[in-house]
Amino acid sequence: LEKVMKGRQPTDLMLRCTILDSEGTVKTISGQFKKSDLCVEHRLNPRDLRKIDSRVPNLVPTILIRKEAILVNILHIRALVKADAVVLFDTFGSSDSKLHSVFLYHLEHNLKIRNSGAPYEFRAIESILLSVLSALEAEMVFIRNLVGGLLAELEDNIDHDKFKRLLHYSRRLTSFKNRAKLVEEALEDVLGQDDDLVAMYLTDKKNGIDRELDDHEELEVLLESFSKQVEEIVNEAENIESNVQSTQEIVELILDSNRNSLLALDLKVSIGTMGIGTGALVAGMFGMNLTSHLETTPYAFAGMSALSAVVALFVASIGLRRLAKIRKVGLSNTHNRMTARKPWLPLPLRRRSSDLW
Amino acid sequence: LEKVMKGRQPTDLMLRCTILDSEGTVKTISGQFKKSDLCVEHRLNPRDLRKIDSRVPNLVPTILIRKEAILVNILHIRALVKADAVVLFDTFGSSDSKLHSVFLYHLEHNLKIRNSGAPYEFRAIESILLSVLSALEAEMVFIRNLVGGLLAELEDNIDHDKFKRLLHYSRRLTSFKNRAKLVEEALEDVLGQDDDLVAMYLTDKKNGIDRELDDHEELEVLLESFSKQVEEIVNEAENIESNVQSTQEIVELILDSNRNSLLALDLKVSIGTMGIGTGALVAGMFGMNLTSHLETTPYAFAGMSALSAVVALFVASIGLRRLAKIRKVGLSNTHNRMTARKPWLPLPLRRRSSDLW
Amino acid sequence: LEKVMKGRQPTDLMLRCTILDSEGTVKTISGQFKKSDLCVEHRLNPRDLRKIDSRVPNLVPTILIRKEAILVNILHIRALVKADAVVLFDTFGSSDSKLHSVFLYHLEHNLKIRNSGAPYEFRAIESILLSVLSALEAEMVFIRNLVGGLLAELEDNIDHDKFKRLLHYSRRLTSFKNRAKLVEEALEDVLGQDDDLVAMYLTDKKNGIDRELDDHEELEVLLESFSKQVEEIVNEAENIESNVQSTQEIVELILDSNRNSLLALDLKVSIGTMGIGTGALVAGMFGMNLTSHLETTPYAFAGMSALSAVVALFVASIGLRRLAKIRKVGLSNTHNRMTARKPWLPLPLRRRSSDLW
Amino acid sequence: LEKVMKGRQPTDLMLRCTILDSEGTVKTISGQFKKSDLCVEHRLNPRDLRKIDSRVPNLVPTILIRKEAILVNILHIRALVKADAVVLFDTFGSSDSKLHSVFLYHLEHNLKIRNSGAPYEFRAIESILLSVLSALEAEMVFIRNLVGGLLAELEDNIDHDKFKRLLHYSRRLTSFKNRAKLVEEALEDVLGQDDDLVAMYLTDKKNGIDRELDDHEELEVLLESFSKQVEEIVNEAENIESNVQSTQEIVELILDSNRNSLLALDLKVSIGTMGIGTGALVAGMFGMNLTSHLETTPYAFAGMSALSAVVALFVASIGLRRLAKIRKVGLSNTHNRMTARKPWLPLPLRRRSSDLW
Amino acid sequence: LEKVMKGRQPTDLMLRCTILDSEGTVKTISGQFKKSDLCVEHRLNPRDLRKIDSRVPNLVPTILIRKEAILVNILHIRALVKADAVVLFDTFGSSDSKLHSVFLYHLEHNLKIRNSGAPYEFRAIESILLSVLSALEAEMVFIRNLVGGLLAELEDNIDHDKFKRLLHYSRRLTSFKNRAKLVEEALEDVLGQDDDLVAMYLTDKKNGIDRELDDHEELEVLLESFSKQVEEIVNEAENIESNVQSTQEIVELILDSNRNSLLALDLKVSIGTMGIGTGALVAGMFGMNLTSHLETTPYAFAGMSALSAVVALFVASIGLRRLAKIRKVGLSNTHNRMTARKPWLPLPLRRRSSDLW
């Protein structure tokens, strides 16, 4: 515990980062910087960098707007966007990722476009959000295929190996959905606060241009567009989730119903066994070394054999008839009598409930 | 992954669209247009057209209000409404649909009415929303009939084939409900923002008429009316859903209860078998080739037969009595003693809880 | 589908309605009026009357405030309230209802009171809401008695006929709750919008009296009072629902537990049968027509009988002991060892969790 | 139904009430007053008194602020607080309650304090809320003990008598939680409306002192404090509820798992019986009165006995091996192969999901 | 009950507290103070101290802002922060805790820093929140390990001892999540009210500096940062919870499916037993001491033995074939026929639902 509290005290940690300058060219790759230097240089509070600190994985994405910079921390991207530079922090173990290099390539490309109209910082944010979106979409497609394939297999055959896979997929789906939802919320949070949106016009701020509190349409359209696309992904994840849910429920019903069928067959077998047992009892009695006075009656053997078979069949048929009565299950029988009891109810209310079914 | 990111870069894709002019007559049917030309012509951002792009199916409906146009993307309709033209984008594979031609016919008809009072763009939107509503209602009725029919069949007989169908219907119902809900939300979103509503008066904007921020009653009444009708559909879908849900729960209880009945019958059979077995044991003992000294006793056979039968019945009756005790299940026995223990509770609180049941 | 879209186009349908004049006397009973005439006379949009149209049942209640009239459409009542007249639309099949005549009687009576202080339109609305409330309360009481009776029966005996009734009641309860909730929401919607509330002072509007936007206390108190009472009904419905829910859950547990008891008894019987079978096997061996050299030993019969009985009892007792071990289920055994493992947890947190249980 | 509507028309009912004057001394105990007189005297609308009417039990607590009085109707207390008097309405059957007398004693005491600084009406409200809080706390403690005791008993032994009690406790807990929640909501409602809060300064109003709309800190602190305490109770009730819920779920899993154990033992017994049966079949064959040509072979008896025993054991061992294979259930086997299939996923996403477990 | 009400009346209780002065040095350790003295000294209402009162454990954390002090009551910390002093109240039994001493050390250290820029009261609050956060994180890690370990064990083997532990862990997890959520809510509550935030600048207030209502960025950033971190913890707790939930559901499915397998094996055994029984019946018949006229036929013994074996196998094979038919369960068979029935549905709607799977 002590360690936890001490770990929180400002220490001069090194952070590895990649820096792009105002032309969009990479200045430093995975260079090491002191945390405190970074704070001073970009006028940040040490607390702001705590989340960037690559050793602590974090679930909740944040977009922090500071005086001269925007700190973006969404999924695999931890970046500091300024009016004339972008600092990408290396997250633990992600430097070799293909995703990261595609992102870097796109970011460079996007920052180099001069005449796009959008200011430098917005082009950086667009690249970041695009990379986030691609990552989410890729995982979405991957999970959808996994789950879709499994549900298709369940169509053919229900067995418990599939349940185990279902568990792993649904854990993963839930975790994915939550992450996507949190990304959406982070975007919505920024969109919901006019002052934050205006504060994100870093180039204007740098150039000393004052903006009205509601003059941020360009940025709003940009963020809203991404927010809508993330919402779409969240929606699809929820769709898959409810699909998995209803499949689970129905599979349980099918297993239950199947169990009843098994039990019914078991019963038939038991009944048969009992019948045979009764016949065997009859036969056993005549097998006793006692005098039944039928020992020499000519057709006694055939008669007794027939008798024991008849007893067996008779006992079994009683059992089977009882079983048939229990097996017949439906939802309806008592219903009719009951509904007849409510003639005084206000008509309009009654009509509606009977309309539905 | 690379593909995904590149696929997002502006490419000059062709879009097929049908264009209606200000008189409501169809100018072009399924003509091909460059995406970039469309953007320039209608003063749109390429990002806006991304959702229209017919190859990506999308779940979340959107109504985007731009400077000179309204972009509507709801269910099967992807349209660009301007003050003097309507551009309908062909969605993948839907050009041959009957629904589409009915919609087109209605739209043409509606746009041709000159003296209706409503401006051109509102008549277009009305037609679009009407088509959306019809599609939703048609599917609602279809699903309601499917589910209603299945539940009616469950009244008669519960078997697992029906559960499989229930699964497919309930998946479908959930997906339908979500779609309807998203349509409602899209409408509510527009209704909730005064500036968007005012910006939708395209004809006025074109004619240079400035509107007050709260002067949009006509449009509000139009959208609200559709929103209410979609809400009605959502409500009915939720009703059906909760019906399916409670049916599933009760079916599970019935299957459980039925299983207990089966088990009880099984037990009776087992008990019978055990009884018979006991009898057979007695008979078997006398079947041993050992001297029991009763070999020649005259009534020993009858006596022993009777004895084994009596033993069988005795053992069975013990079992059956035990079974009867277990089978008697209710919710009440211990309850009375327990409620007697609470005489000091504040009266008004106590009365209320006992009032209910 | 085509039909659906055409059915939506303005057609000159006839509506049957009952009209009360400004004195509260009935002018016309179930007279037929053209829809278009009604629109012109009361300055309504044809779209407004679409919901009133009696052939389409509707779930979502609405209170629409128009220039000269208030359109109320709640449950069985579809009315147009003006400053000097009330038009009641006949809903499909409801004209003969007792509820309706009580309502009409009350409405007439209420409208005739001259010196009540409240304007004409509020007295009309009060009567309408009172009728709605009575209908809801009547159904509430009815359903409560149904469900309460059923739950009381379940106290005595759990069988699946009762589950079927439970299904029907809980479907009905859900549908009722939803309806009541929607009524509450409709009232809240009106209460939430100051401009709507002010616009409902039809008499003042007719007399040309302008009202401040927040001068509507009288109406607010009236609507709030009904809203509270509907809330009470919704609350009680939810209470009953959660009661039904927890009963279902516990019934399932009881059925499960009962099934375990049945299985345990079944096992005892099976074990008994196995024991007897073992005895029978011993006996059967000596029944073989083979030379055991004991054929003439005097006490061999008694000995072997005793042996087979002893074998039977021995086998059975092993089985029963195993069963007893499995049957003993509780929640606690491993728990103690585990909780002992957490001595370093922050005290205040630990105390709290152990406080509870 | 008719009765219901008539019962709502203003009738001159008598109400029993206890009145305390401005000195805090009881003036009248359970005196009878005409409803209409009360309305006139305290300038109330008859509708306001409808909820006070003691014969109708009500779930939703209300605090109504009228021109000269505050009408409080929470749980067992129905009171009219004025600037110089408190009218307590006797609720049906509660006059003899101990709770009520403690409340009355406290109220008298509190009203008599002259120099407390707080105005008369606030001291009255404080006493009322304190009594409500005590009642809620008392029931909370009572239910917590009941449920806690039951859950402790379940630790030792799971049987269905306990489920029945659990049902009754959880019904009660739900109903209690709802009541507490409604009390909280009623307090929050008042706290949320500045005009209501200001209107509650009855003494100031009587003395003609006008208050600013946001000058109500004293009252806000008073109400907020009670609201927080009720929130605490609601929170604890919810905690207990979720505890009960998770206990139910786990108990179901334990019963299920126990059932599987029972079934497995049953299977062992069945397998044993089958083995024995096979042995008996062998023995039975040699018991046939047919010539097996072994009748006189010296060791045939021992050989055949051994054979039948061996057959019995062999058959049983096959069965038991199969059983052992089925019994081994875990969640893991297929998992490893599957997770190996996803090497291309974006690293940061992958890391996170594997971080968790 | 009486006791409860009396216990609420202001009594002069002693509270033990530790006081730090404006230099950050501890002045008193666990000194005893009269409640009333504290109220007077710090200008508090006795009601404010009720929650601090150490004997009542409380779940809902509160941050109360008073004229000259901030009262913080979160988890294990109950403190009064002033512009020049911090009063820490000893909570029942927590004085010896390691957590507490780490906190005290950190607080002292933090208060002593002179040139940090942040005022005295904010440094105190930062220490308090940091301690709360550490405690939450420590418990989070602890619970995550417990649950993670248990779920890993379930991978290998499902048995009911693990369910019992799961119950205890999930109770604890729920209770932990609720506590964390309440801490988050308490922070959000303060953040949501501008006047509270401004009122927390105690040093400025003391120095007579008036602040604008929206001039509180420093404090906002401080609180928001902690709020985000608590949100992260809540999120992770919810993730674990949904993991546990889905594991429970799948475990239930696996147990169900396993039970079906057990039943199927049971059936096979029963069928085998029945077959053997039938053979035994045949053998038993020839064991009767009756004349079958085959007594001396040479191959009768072999023939009859074979016959009874054939009968046994025949009966068993019938049973096994039936079983195989029941065992084959999938989700698909009836589906195909049904989907063929819907060719008229609007294409765009249809496409989407089939797109998903």
PDB file of C-alpha atoms in Angstrom, chain A residues 1-2 4-5 8-9 47-48 50-51 57-62 66-67 144 147-148 151 154-160 163-164 166-168 170-171 174-175 178 182 185 189 236 239-240 243 245 247-248 250-252 254-256 258-259 261-263 265-266 268-269 272-273 276 279-280 282-283 286-290 292 294-298 300-301 304-305 308-309, chain E residues 98-99 102-103 105-106 109 126-127 130-131 133-135 137-138 151 155 217-218 220-222 224-226 228-229 231-232 235-236 238-239 242-243 246-250 252-254 256-261 263-264 266-267 270-271 273-274 277-278 280-281 284-293 315 319 322-323 326-333 335 355-357:
ATOM      1  CA  LEU A   1       0.000   0.000   0.000  1.00  0.00           C
ATOM      2  CA  GLU A   2       2.770   2.318   0.949  1.00  0.00           C
ATOM      3  CA  VAL A   4       1.045   2.723  -4.130  1.00  0.00           C
ATOM      4  CA  MET A   5       1.033   6.045  -2.380  1.00  0.00           C
ATOM      5  CA  ARG A   8       1.984   8.540  -6.996  1.00  0.00           C
ATOM      6  CA  GLN A   9       4.460  11.114  -5.833  1.00  0.00           C
ATOM      7  CA  ARG A  47      -1.140  15.069 -12.988  1.00  0.00           C
ATOM      8  CA  ASP A  48      -2.133  15.263 -16.674  1.00  0.00           C
ATOM      9  CA  ARG A  50      -0.151  10.365 -15.119  1.00  0.00           C
ATOM     10  CA  LYS A  51      -2.644   8.729 -17.479  1.00  0.00           C
ATOM     11  CA  PRO A  57      -3.169   0.278 -18.701  1.00  0.00           C
ATOM     12  CA  ASN A  58      -6.307   2.362 -18.727  1.00  0.00           C
ATOM     13  CA  LEU A  59      -9.813   1.653 -19.786  1.00  0.00           C
ATOM     14  CA  VAL A  60     -11.417   5.066 -19.742  1.00  0.00           C
ATOM     15  CA  PRO A  61     -10.365   7.180 -22.747  1.00  0.00           C
ATOM     16  CA  THR A  62      -9.858  10.858 -22.140  1.00  0.00           C
ATOM     17  CA  ARG A  66      -5.049  22.281 -21.758  1.00  0.00           C
ATOM     18  CA  LYS A  67      -3.787  25.805 -22.399  1.00  0.00           C
ATOM     19  CA  ARG A 144     -18.705 -10.592 -35.358  1.00  0.00           C
ATOM     20  CA  VAL A 147     -19.611 -15.114 -32.763  1.00  0.00           C
ATOM     21  CA  GLY A 148     -21.483 -15.511 -36.040  1.00  0.00           C
ATOM     22  CA  LEU A 151     -23.886 -19.404 -33.531  1.00  0.00           C
ATOM     23  CA  LEU A 154     -24.870 -24.157 -32.698  1.00  0.00           C
ATOM     24  CA  GLU A 155     -27.527 -24.409 -35.407  1.00  0.00           C
ATOM     25  CA  ASP A 156     -26.204 -27.843 -36.186  1.00  0.00           C
ATOM     26  CA  ASN A 157     -25.290 -29.212 -32.840  1.00  0.00           C
ATOM     27  CA  ILE A 158     -25.450 -28.090 -29.224  1.00  0.00           C
ATOM     28  CA  ASP A 159     -22.611 -29.327 -27.070  1.00  0.00           C
ATOM     29  CA  HIS A 160     -20.719 -27.931 -24.171  1.00  0.00           C
ATOM     30  CA  PHE A 163     -20.525 -23.117 -24.625  1.00  0.00           C
ATOM     31  CA  LYS A 164     -16.982 -22.696 -23.490  1.00  0.00           C
ATOM     32  CA  LEU A 166     -19.329 -18.830 -26.283  1.00  0.00           C
ATOM     33  CA  LEU A 167     -18.188 -17.764 -22.852  1.00  0.00           C
ATOM     34  CA  HIS A 168     -14.869 -16.520 -24.148  1.00  0.00           C
ATOM     35  CA  SER A 170     -19.106 -13.091 -24.949  1.00  0.00           C
ATOM     36  CA  ARG A 171     -16.548 -11.931 -22.389  1.00  0.00           C
ATOM     37  CA  THR A 174     -18.708  -7.249 -23.527  1.00  0.00           C
ATOM     38  CA  SER A 175     -15.264  -5.861 -22.978  1.00  0.00           C
ATOM     39  CA  ASN A 178     -17.575  -1.203 -23.094  1.00  0.00           C
ATOM     40  CA  LEU A 182     -16.313   4.762 -23.442  1.00  0.00           C
ATOM     41  CA  GLU A 185     -18.708   8.980 -24.227  1.00  0.00           C
ATOM     42  CA  ASP A 189     -18.162  14.818 -23.371  1.00  0.00           C
ATOM     43  CA  GLU A 236     -23.786  -3.387 -33.677  1.00  0.00           C
ATOM     44  CA  ASN A 239     -27.057  -6.198 -31.388  1.00  0.00           C
ATOM     45  CA  ILE A 240     -24.647  -9.117 -31.319  1.00  0.00           C
ATOM     46  CA  ASN A 243     -28.340 -12.099 -30.100  1.00  0.00           C
ATOM     47  CA  GLN A 245     -28.260 -13.494 -24.969  1.00  0.00           C
ATOM     48  CA  THR A 247     -29.493 -17.700 -28.096  1.00  0.00           C
ATOM     49  CA  GLN A 248     -28.382 -18.649 -24.595  1.00  0.00           C
ATOM     50  CA  ILE A 250     -33.330 -20.554 -26.095  1.00  0.00           C
ATOM     51  CA  VAL A 251     -30.495 -23.083 -25.840  1.00  0.00           C
ATOM     52  CA  GLU A 252     -31.383 -23.468 -22.185  1.00  0.00           C
ATOM     53  CA  ILE A 254     -33.992 -26.588 -25.718  1.00  0.00           C
ATOM     54  CA  LEU A 255     -31.727 -28.410 -23.290  1.00  0.00           C
ATOM     55  CA  ASP A 256     -34.557 -28.450 -20.755  1.00  0.00           C
ATOM     56  CA  ASN A 258     -34.494 -32.314 -24.476  1.00  0.00           C
ATOM     57  CA  ARG A 259     -33.979 -33.430 -20.922  1.00  0.00           C
ATOM     58  CA  SER A 261     -37.611 -36.122 -23.687  1.00  0.00           C
ATOM     59  CA  LEU A 262     -34.719 -38.133 -22.282  1.00  0.00           C
ATOM     60  CA  LEU A 263     -36.573 -38.573 -19.016  1.00  0.00           C
ATOM     61  CA  LEU A 265     -37.691 -42.317 -22.763  1.00  0.00           C
ATOM     62  CA  ASP A 266     -36.036 -43.349 -19.505  1.00  0.00           C
ATOM     63  CA  LYS A 268     -40.557 -45.933 -20.913  1.00  0.00           C
ATOM     64  CA  VAL A 269     -37.523 -48.137 -20.373  1.00  0.00           C
ATOM     65  CA  GLY A 272     -40.671 -51.890 -19.624  1.00  0.00           C
ATOM     66  CA  THR A 273     -38.189 -53.181 -17.056  1.00  0.00           C
ATOM     67  CA  ILE A 276     -40.493 -57.661 -17.424  1.00  0.00           C
ATOM     68  CA  GLY A 279     -43.210 -61.442 -15.564  1.00  0.00           C
ATOM     69  CA  ALA A 280     -39.953 -62.683 -14.038  1.00  0.00           C
ATOM     70  CA  VAL A 282     -44.307 -65.002 -11.924  1.00  0.00           C
ATOM     71  CA  ALA A 283     -41.713 -67.210 -13.577  1.00  0.00           C
ATOM     72  CA  PHE A 286     -42.783 -71.427 -10.427  1.00  0.00           C
ATOM     73  CA  GLY A 287     -39.024 -71.824 -10.255  1.00  0.00           C
ATOM     74  CA  MET A 288     -39.264 -72.346  -6.495  1.00  0.00           C
ATOM     75  CA  ASN A 289     -38.477 -75.845  -5.369  1.00  0.00           C
ATOM     76  CA  LEU A 290     -41.961 -76.131  -3.915  1.00  0.00           C
ATOM     77  CA  SER A 292     -47.270 -76.170  -7.173  1.00  0.00           C
ATOM     78  CA  LEU A 294     -48.866 -78.032 -11.871  1.00  0.00           C
ATOM     79  CA  GLU A 295     -45.539 -79.724 -12.404  1.00  0.00           C
ATOM     80  CA  THR A 296     -46.984 -82.226 -14.736  1.00  0.00           C
ATOM     81  CA  THR A 297     -49.905 -80.373 -16.250  1.00  0.00           C
ATOM     82  CA  PRO A 298     -49.161 -80.520 -20.004  1.00  0.00           C
ATOM     83  CA  ALA A 300     -48.862 -75.343 -17.801  1.00  0.00           C
ATOM     84  CA  PHE A 301     -45.526 -74.227 -19.246  1.00  0.00           C
ATOM     85  CA  MET A 304     -47.521 -69.717 -17.410  1.00  0.00           C
ATOM     86  CA  SER A 305     -45.167 -68.266 -20.009  1.00  0.00           C
ATOM     87  CA  SER A 308     -46.047 -63.863 -17.258  1.00  0.00           C
ATOM     88  CA  ALA A 309     -45.827 -62.102 -20.647  1.00  0.00           C
TER      89      ALA A 309
ATOM     90  CA  LYS E  98      -1.437   1.048   8.363  1.00  0.00           C
ATOM     91  CA  LEU E  99      -3.468   2.817   5.716  1.00  0.00           C
ATOM     92  CA  VAL E 102       0.509   6.276   5.437  1.00  0.00           C
ATOM     93  CA  PHE E 103      -2.228   8.800   4.847  1.00  0.00           C
ATOM     94  CA  TYR E 105       2.420  10.876   6.682  1.00  0.00           C
ATOM     95  CA  HIS E 106       1.470  11.947   3.189  1.00  0.00           C
ATOM     96  CA  HIS E 109       4.291  16.102   3.967  1.00  0.00           C
ATOM     97  CA  GLU E 126      -5.568  16.166  -2.573  1.00  0.00           C
ATOM     98  CA  SER E 127      -4.029  14.023   0.158  1.00  0.00           C
ATOM     99  CA  LEU E 130      -5.237  10.212  -2.907  1.00  0.00           C
ATOM    100  CA  SER E 131      -5.667   8.052   0.183  1.00  0.00           C
ATOM    101  CA  LEU E 133      -7.994   6.318  -4.330  1.00  0.00           C
ATOM    102  CA  SER E 134      -5.194   4.127  -2.984  1.00  0.00           C
ATOM    103  CA  ALA E 135      -7.622   2.265  -0.766  1.00  0.00           C
ATOM    104  CA  GLU E 137      -7.201   0.589  -5.973  1.00  0.00           C
ATOM    105  CA  ALA E 138      -5.790  -1.774  -3.387  1.00  0.00           C
ATOM    106  CA  LEU E 151     -12.402 -18.144 -12.770  1.00  0.00           C
ATOM    107  CA  GLU E 155     -11.487 -23.449 -16.354  1.00  0.00           C
ATOM    108  CA  GLU E 217     -10.458  25.937 -12.878  1.00  0.00           C
ATOM    109  CA  GLU E 218      -7.673  24.822 -10.559  1.00  0.00           C
ATOM    110  CA  GLU E 220     -12.079  21.604 -11.092  1.00  0.00           C
ATOM    111  CA  VAL E 221      -9.020  20.063 -12.716  1.00  0.00           C
ATOM    112  CA  LEU E 222      -7.988  18.560  -9.365  1.00  0.00           C
ATOM    113  CA  GLU E 224     -11.982  15.925 -12.220  1.00  0.00           C
ATOM    114  CA  SER E 225      -8.687  14.089 -12.280  1.00  0.00           C
ATOM    115  CA  PHE E 226      -9.671  12.044  -9.215  1.00  0.00           C
ATOM    116  CA  LYS E 228     -11.787  10.102 -13.753  1.00  0.00           C
ATOM    117  CA  GLN E 229      -9.579   7.703 -11.840  1.00  0.00           C
ATOM    118  CA  GLU E 231     -14.499   6.120 -12.847  1.00  0.00           C
ATOM    119  CA  GLU E 232     -11.757   3.889 -14.192  1.00  0.00           C
ATOM    120  CA  ASN E 235     -15.444   0.580 -14.930  1.00  0.00           C
ATOM    121  CA  GLU E 236     -13.074  -2.198 -14.181  1.00  0.00           C
ATOM    122  CA  GLU E 238     -18.223  -3.511 -13.791  1.00  0.00           C
ATOM    123  CA  ASN E 239     -16.106  -5.395 -16.295  1.00  0.00           C
ATOM    124  CA  SER E 242     -20.140  -8.804 -16.221  1.00  0.00           C
ATOM    125  CA  ASN E 243     -17.417 -11.416 -16.582  1.00  0.00           C
ATOM    126  CA  SER E 246     -21.491 -14.416 -18.138  1.00  0.00           C
ATOM    127  CA  THR E 247     -19.377 -17.139 -16.531  1.00  0.00           C
ATOM    128  CA  GLN E 248     -22.299 -18.040 -14.283  1.00  0.00           C
ATOM    129  CA  GLU E 249     -24.645 -18.220 -17.248  1.00  0.00           C
ATOM    130  CA  ILE E 250     -22.316 -20.408 -19.268  1.00  0.00           C
ATOM    131  CA  GLU E 252     -25.267 -23.169 -15.928  1.00  0.00           C
ATOM    132  CA  LEU E 253     -25.515 -24.125 -19.592  1.00  0.00           C
ATOM    133  CA  ILE E 254     -22.563 -26.490 -19.228  1.00  0.00           C
ATOM    134  CA  ASP E 256     -27.347 -28.482 -18.030  1.00  0.00           C
ATOM    135  CA  SER E 257     -25.639 -29.960 -21.019  1.00  0.00           C
ATOM    136  CA  ASN E 258     -23.594 -32.245 -18.777  1.00  0.00           C
ATOM    137  CA  ARG E 259     -26.739 -33.371 -17.064  1.00  0.00           C
ATOM    138  CA  ASN E 260     -28.204 -34.308 -20.410  1.00  0.00           C
ATOM    139  CA  SER E 261     -25.102 -36.364 -21.129  1.00  0.00           C
ATOM    140  CA  LEU E 263     -29.076 -38.800 -18.441  1.00  0.00           C
ATOM    141  CA  ALA E 264     -28.226 -40.200 -21.835  1.00  0.00           C
ATOM    142  CA  ASP E 266     -28.182 -43.474 -17.638  1.00  0.00           C
ATOM    143  CA  LEU E 267     -30.630 -44.296 -20.360  1.00  0.00           C
ATOM    144  CA  SER E 270     -31.299 -48.652 -18.262  1.00  0.00           C
ATOM    145  CA  ILE E 271     -31.803 -49.920 -21.776  1.00  0.00           C
ATOM    146  CA  THR E 273     -30.651 -53.544 -17.987  1.00  0.00           C
ATOM    147  CA  MET E 274     -34.000 -53.907 -19.684  1.00  0.00           C
ATOM    148  CA  GLY E 277     -34.035 -58.411 -17.949  1.00  0.00           C
ATOM    149  CA  THR E 278     -35.824 -59.630 -21.046  1.00  0.00           C
ATOM    150  CA  ALA E 280     -33.530 -63.218 -17.820  1.00  0.00           C
ATOM    151  CA  LEU E 281     -37.282 -63.513 -18.284  1.00  0.00           C
ATOM    152  CA  GLY E 284     -36.596 -67.682 -15.934  1.00  0.00           C
ATOM    153  CA  MET E 285     -39.427 -69.245 -17.872  1.00  0.00           C
ATOM    154  CA  PHE E 286     -37.384 -72.285 -18.585  1.00  0.00           C
ATOM    155  CA  GLY E 287     -36.377 -72.302 -14.956  1.00  0.00           C
ATOM    156  CA  MET E 288     -40.000 -72.922 -13.972  1.00  0.00           C
ATOM    157  CA  ASN E 289     -40.624 -76.356 -12.573  1.00  0.00           C
ATOM    158  CA  LEU E 290     -43.082 -77.001 -15.362  1.00  0.00           C
ATOM    159  CA  THR E 291     -42.873 -79.308 -18.311  1.00  0.00           C
ATOM    160  CA  SER E 292     -41.595 -77.496 -21.391  1.00  0.00           C
ATOM    161  CA  HIS E 293     -41.037 -80.729 -23.294  1.00  0.00           C
ATOM    162  CA  VAL E 315     -34.646 -54.925 -26.991  1.00  0.00           C
ATOM    163  CA  GLY E 319     -33.991 -48.488 -27.073  1.00  0.00           C
ATOM    164  CA  ARG E 322     -34.686 -44.152 -30.008  1.00  0.00           C
ATOM    165  CA  LEU E 323     -32.186 -42.501 -27.735  1.00  0.00           C
ATOM    166  CA  ILE E 326     -33.586 -37.710 -29.201  1.00  0.00           C
ATOM    167  CA  ARG E 327     -29.955 -36.860 -28.549  1.00  0.00           C
ATOM    168  CA  LYS E 328     -29.425 -35.065 -31.847  1.00  0.00           C
ATOM    169  CA  VAL E 329     -30.220 -31.447 -30.938  1.00  0.00           C
ATOM    170  CA  GLY E 330     -29.382 -28.408 -32.998  1.00  0.00           C
ATOM    171  CA  LEU E 331     -30.948 -25.042 -33.595  1.00  0.00           C
ATOM    172  CA  SER E 332     -31.582 -25.263 -37.298  1.00  0.00           C
ATOM    173  CA  ASN E 333     -33.940 -27.794 -38.795  1.00  0.00           C
ATOM    174  CA  HIS E 335     -35.649 -22.703 -39.726  1.00  0.00           C
ATOM    175  CA  ASP E 355     -26.248  -9.338 -43.167  1.00  0.00           C
ATOM    176  CA  LEU E 356     -25.539  -9.877 -39.551  1.00  0.00           C
ATOM    177  CA  TRP E 357     -25.356 -13.620 -39.503  1.00  0.00           C
TER     178      TRP E 357
END
